[in-house]
GROMACS .gro file of C-alpha atoms in nm:
model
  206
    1UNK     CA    1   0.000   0.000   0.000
    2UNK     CA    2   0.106   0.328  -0.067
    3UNK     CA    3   0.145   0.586   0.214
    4UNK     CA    4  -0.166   0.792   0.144
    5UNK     CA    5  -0.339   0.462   0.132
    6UNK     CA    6  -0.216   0.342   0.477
    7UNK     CA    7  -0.233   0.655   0.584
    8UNK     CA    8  -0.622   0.656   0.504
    9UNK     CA    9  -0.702   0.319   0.667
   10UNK     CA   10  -0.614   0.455   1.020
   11UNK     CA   11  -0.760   0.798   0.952
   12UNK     CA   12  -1.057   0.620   0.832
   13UNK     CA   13  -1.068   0.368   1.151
   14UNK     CA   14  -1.038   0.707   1.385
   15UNK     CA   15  -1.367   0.804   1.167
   16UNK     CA   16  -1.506   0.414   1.268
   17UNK     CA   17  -1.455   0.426   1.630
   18UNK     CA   18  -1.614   0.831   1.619
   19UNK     CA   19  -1.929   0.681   1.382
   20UNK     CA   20  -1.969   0.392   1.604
   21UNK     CA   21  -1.965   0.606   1.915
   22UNK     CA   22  -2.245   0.838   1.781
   23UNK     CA   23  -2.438   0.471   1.692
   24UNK     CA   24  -2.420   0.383   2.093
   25UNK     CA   25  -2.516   0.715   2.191
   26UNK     CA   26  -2.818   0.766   1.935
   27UNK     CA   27  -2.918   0.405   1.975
   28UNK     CA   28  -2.767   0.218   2.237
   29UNK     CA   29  -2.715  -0.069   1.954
   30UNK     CA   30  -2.360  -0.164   1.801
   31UNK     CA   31  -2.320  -0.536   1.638
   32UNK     CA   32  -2.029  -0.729   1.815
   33UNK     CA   33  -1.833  -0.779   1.425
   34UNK     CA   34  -1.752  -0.375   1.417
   35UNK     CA   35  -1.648  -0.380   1.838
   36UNK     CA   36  -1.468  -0.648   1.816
   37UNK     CA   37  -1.251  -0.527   1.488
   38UNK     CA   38  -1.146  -0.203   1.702
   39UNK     CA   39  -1.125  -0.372   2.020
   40UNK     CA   40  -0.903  -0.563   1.863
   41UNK     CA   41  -0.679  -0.322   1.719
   42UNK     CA   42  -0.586  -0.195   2.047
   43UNK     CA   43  -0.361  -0.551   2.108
   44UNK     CA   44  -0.165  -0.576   1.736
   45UNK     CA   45   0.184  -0.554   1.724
   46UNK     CA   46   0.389  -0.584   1.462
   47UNK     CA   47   0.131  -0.567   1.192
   48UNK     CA   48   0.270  -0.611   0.779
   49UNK     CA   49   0.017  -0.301   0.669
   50UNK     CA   50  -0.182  -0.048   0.872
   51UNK     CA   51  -0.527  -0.279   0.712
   52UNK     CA   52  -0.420  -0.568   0.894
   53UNK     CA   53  -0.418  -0.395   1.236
   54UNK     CA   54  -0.822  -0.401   1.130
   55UNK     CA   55  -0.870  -0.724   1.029
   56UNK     CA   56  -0.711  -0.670   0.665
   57UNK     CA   57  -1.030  -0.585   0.508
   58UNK     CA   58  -1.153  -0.230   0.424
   59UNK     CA   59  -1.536  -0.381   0.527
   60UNK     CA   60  -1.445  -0.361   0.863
   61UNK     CA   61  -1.395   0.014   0.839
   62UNK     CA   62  -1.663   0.106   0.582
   63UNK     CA   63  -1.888   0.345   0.819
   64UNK     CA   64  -1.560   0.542   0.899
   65UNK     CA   65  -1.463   0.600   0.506
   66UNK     CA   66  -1.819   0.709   0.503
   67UNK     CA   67  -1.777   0.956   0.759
   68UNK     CA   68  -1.467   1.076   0.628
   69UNK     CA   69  -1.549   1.089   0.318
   70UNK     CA   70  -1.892   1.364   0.422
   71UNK     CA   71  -1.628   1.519   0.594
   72UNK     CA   72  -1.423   1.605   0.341
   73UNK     CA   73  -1.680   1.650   0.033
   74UNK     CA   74  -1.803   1.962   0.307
   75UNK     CA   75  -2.164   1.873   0.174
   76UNK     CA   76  -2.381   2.012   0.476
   77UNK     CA   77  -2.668   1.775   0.336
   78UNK     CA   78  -2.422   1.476   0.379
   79UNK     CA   79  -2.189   1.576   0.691
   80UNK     CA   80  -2.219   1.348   0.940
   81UNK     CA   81  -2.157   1.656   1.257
   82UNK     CA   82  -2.106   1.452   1.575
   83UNK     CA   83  -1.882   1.169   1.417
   84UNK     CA   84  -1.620   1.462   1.213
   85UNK     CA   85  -1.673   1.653   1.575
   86UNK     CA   86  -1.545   1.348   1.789
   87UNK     CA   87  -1.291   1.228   1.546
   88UNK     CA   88  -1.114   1.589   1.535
   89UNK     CA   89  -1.111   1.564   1.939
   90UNK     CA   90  -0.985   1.205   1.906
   91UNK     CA   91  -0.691   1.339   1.687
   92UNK     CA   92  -0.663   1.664   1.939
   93UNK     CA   93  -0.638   1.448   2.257
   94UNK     CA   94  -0.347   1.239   2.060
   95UNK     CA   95  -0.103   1.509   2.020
   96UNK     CA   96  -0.208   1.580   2.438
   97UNK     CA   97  -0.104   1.227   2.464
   98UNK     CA   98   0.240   1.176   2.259
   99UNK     CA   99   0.407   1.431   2.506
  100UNK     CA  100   0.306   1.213   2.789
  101UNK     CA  101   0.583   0.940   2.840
  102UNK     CA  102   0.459   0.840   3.130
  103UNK     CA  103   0.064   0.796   3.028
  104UNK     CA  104   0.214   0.605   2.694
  105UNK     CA  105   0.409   0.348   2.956
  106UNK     CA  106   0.071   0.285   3.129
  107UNK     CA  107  -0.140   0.247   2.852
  108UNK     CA  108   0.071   0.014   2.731
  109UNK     CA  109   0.134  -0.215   3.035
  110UNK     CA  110  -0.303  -0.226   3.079
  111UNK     CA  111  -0.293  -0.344   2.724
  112UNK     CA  112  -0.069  -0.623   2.817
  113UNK     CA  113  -0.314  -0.697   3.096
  114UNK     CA  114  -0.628  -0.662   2.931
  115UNK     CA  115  -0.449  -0.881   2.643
  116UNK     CA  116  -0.464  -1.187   2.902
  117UNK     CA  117  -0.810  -1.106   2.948
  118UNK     CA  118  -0.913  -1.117   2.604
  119UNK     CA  119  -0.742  -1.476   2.603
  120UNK     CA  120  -0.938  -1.575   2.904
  121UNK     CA  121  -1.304  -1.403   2.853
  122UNK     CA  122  -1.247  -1.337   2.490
  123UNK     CA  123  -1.241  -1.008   2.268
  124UNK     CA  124  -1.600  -0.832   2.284
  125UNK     CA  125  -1.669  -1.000   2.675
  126UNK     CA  126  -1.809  -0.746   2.925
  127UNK     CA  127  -1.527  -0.757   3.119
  128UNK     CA  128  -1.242  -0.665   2.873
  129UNK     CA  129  -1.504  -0.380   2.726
  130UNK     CA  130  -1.470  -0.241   3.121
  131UNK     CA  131  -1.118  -0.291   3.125
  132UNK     CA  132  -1.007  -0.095   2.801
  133UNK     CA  133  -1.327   0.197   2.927
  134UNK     CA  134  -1.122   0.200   3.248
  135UNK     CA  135  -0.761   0.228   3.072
  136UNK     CA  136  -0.944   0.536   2.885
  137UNK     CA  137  -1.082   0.651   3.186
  138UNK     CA  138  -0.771   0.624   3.412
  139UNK     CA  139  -0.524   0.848   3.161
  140UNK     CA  140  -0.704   1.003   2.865
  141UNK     CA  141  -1.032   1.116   3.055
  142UNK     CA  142  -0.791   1.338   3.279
  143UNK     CA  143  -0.691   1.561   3.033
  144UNK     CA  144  -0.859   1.918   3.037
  145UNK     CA  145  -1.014   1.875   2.695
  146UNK     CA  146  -1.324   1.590   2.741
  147UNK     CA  147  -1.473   1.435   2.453
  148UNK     CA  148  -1.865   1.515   2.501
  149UNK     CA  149  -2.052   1.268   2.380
  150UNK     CA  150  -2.421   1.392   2.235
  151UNK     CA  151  -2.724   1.104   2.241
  152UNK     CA  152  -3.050   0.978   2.394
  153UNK     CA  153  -2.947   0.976   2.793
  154UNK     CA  154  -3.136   0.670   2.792
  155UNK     CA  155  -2.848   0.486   2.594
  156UNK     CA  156  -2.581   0.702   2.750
  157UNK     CA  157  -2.716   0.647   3.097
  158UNK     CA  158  -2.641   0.252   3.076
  159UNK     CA  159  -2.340   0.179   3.236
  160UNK     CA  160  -2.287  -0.086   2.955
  161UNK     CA  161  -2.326   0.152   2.684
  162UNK     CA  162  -2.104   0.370   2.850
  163UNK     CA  163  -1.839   0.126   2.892
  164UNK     CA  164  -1.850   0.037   2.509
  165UNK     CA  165  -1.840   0.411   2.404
  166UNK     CA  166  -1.509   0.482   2.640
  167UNK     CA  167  -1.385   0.158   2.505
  168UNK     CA  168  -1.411   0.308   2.142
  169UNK     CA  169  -1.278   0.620   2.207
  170UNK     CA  170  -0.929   0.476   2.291
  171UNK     CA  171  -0.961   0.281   1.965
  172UNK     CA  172  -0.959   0.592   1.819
  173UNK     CA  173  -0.694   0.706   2.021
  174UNK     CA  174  -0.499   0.425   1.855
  175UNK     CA  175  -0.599   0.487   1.544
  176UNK     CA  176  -0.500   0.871   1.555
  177UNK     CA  177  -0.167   0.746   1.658
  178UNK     CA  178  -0.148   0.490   1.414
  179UNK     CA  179  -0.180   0.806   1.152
  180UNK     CA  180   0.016   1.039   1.270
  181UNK     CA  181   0.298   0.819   1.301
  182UNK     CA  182   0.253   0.747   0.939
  183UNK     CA  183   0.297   1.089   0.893
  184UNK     CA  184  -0.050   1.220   0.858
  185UNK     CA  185  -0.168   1.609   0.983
  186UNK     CA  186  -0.427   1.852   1.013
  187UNK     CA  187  -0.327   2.007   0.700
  188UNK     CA  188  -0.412   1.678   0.463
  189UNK     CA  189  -0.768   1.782   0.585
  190UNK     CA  190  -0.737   2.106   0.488
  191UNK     CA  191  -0.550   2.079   0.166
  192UNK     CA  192  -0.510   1.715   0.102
  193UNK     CA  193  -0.905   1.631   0.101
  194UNK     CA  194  -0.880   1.597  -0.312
  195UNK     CA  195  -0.564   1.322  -0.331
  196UNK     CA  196  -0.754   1.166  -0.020
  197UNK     CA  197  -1.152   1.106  -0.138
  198UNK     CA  198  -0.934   0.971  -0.451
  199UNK     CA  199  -0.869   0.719  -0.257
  200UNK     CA  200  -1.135   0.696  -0.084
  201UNK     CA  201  -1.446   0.644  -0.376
  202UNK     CA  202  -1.331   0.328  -0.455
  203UNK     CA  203  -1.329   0.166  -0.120
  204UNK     CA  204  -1.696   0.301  -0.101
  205UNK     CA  205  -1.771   0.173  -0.439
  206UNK     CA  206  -1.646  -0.171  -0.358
   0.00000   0.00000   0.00000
């Protein structure tokens, strides 16, 4: 894959874990396939391409290129607001995060927990969902700048849902990482959204 390519697949699965967020919290219904594809992502290492940290199949990250790609055609008809809102905050609260040595070193020695407890309980089990919402909680949810999340406070009231939607949120965290350290910026959204939906409409199409 080229580097706008990979660069794409983790901008698109920051745009997945912000459109399935805004799913939770307007429905309080996600499918386990989508969950368990980002959940997942959180415990790769060493992946051969940026796809394979997501299963190696653009499917798995099809309602983020959609979200991306309203994003960047700046159609107000077609802009999907709260998922472009959370996904900028998601890419925000990464830069907070990569000057944070110590957070980083914690982050990663929960992962190595909650990687046992996915090979206990399994990937999408209530228990690892709490464990990665409490790894978010613990660091990320400390910084000044809070990711508000806008729903029915029926969904967002249920601890589960809540759990799930913290969960995501540090998928995206991953994710943002995962593109900036392929060299993506702010400024490919500004002036890079041409080169990028060219890439982009045939995923869509497929």
């Amino acid at each position: 894959m080229n580097q706008t390519r990979e660069q794409l697949v983790a901008l698109g699965a920051v745009f997945e874990a912000a459109a399935l967020v805004d799913r939770i919290a307007k429905t309080g219904q996600i499918s386990e396939p989508p969950l368990g594809c980002m959940l997942g992502s959180l415990l790769v290492r060493d992946p051969k391409d940026t796809l394979e940290v997501y299963g190696g199949d653009d499917l798995n990250l099809r309602d983020g290129y959609k979200a991306l790609a309203s994003a960047l055609e700046r159609e107000p008809a077609s802009l999907q607001r709260e998922p472009l809102r959370y996904a900028l905050a998601l890419l925000t609260l990464e830069r907070q995060l990569a000057k944070r040595g110590d957070m980083l070193e914690v982050i990663g020695n929960r992962l190595d927990q909650i990687q046992q407890q996915v090979q206990h309980f399994g990937l999408v089990h209530d228990n690892v969902i709490a464990a990665c919402a409490s790894l978010y909680q613990d660091t990320l949810s400390t910084f000044r700048q809070r990711i508000q999340v806008h729903g029915d406070m029926r969904h967002l009231q249920q601890s589960s849902n809540a759990a799930k939607i913290r969960a995501l949120l540090l998928t995206g965290i991953r994710a943002a990482r995962l593109w900036r350290q392929l060299g993506g910026n702010r400024w490919q959204l500004l002036f890079g959204r041409r080169k990028l939906l060219n890439e982009l409409y045939p995923l869509l199409r497929g």
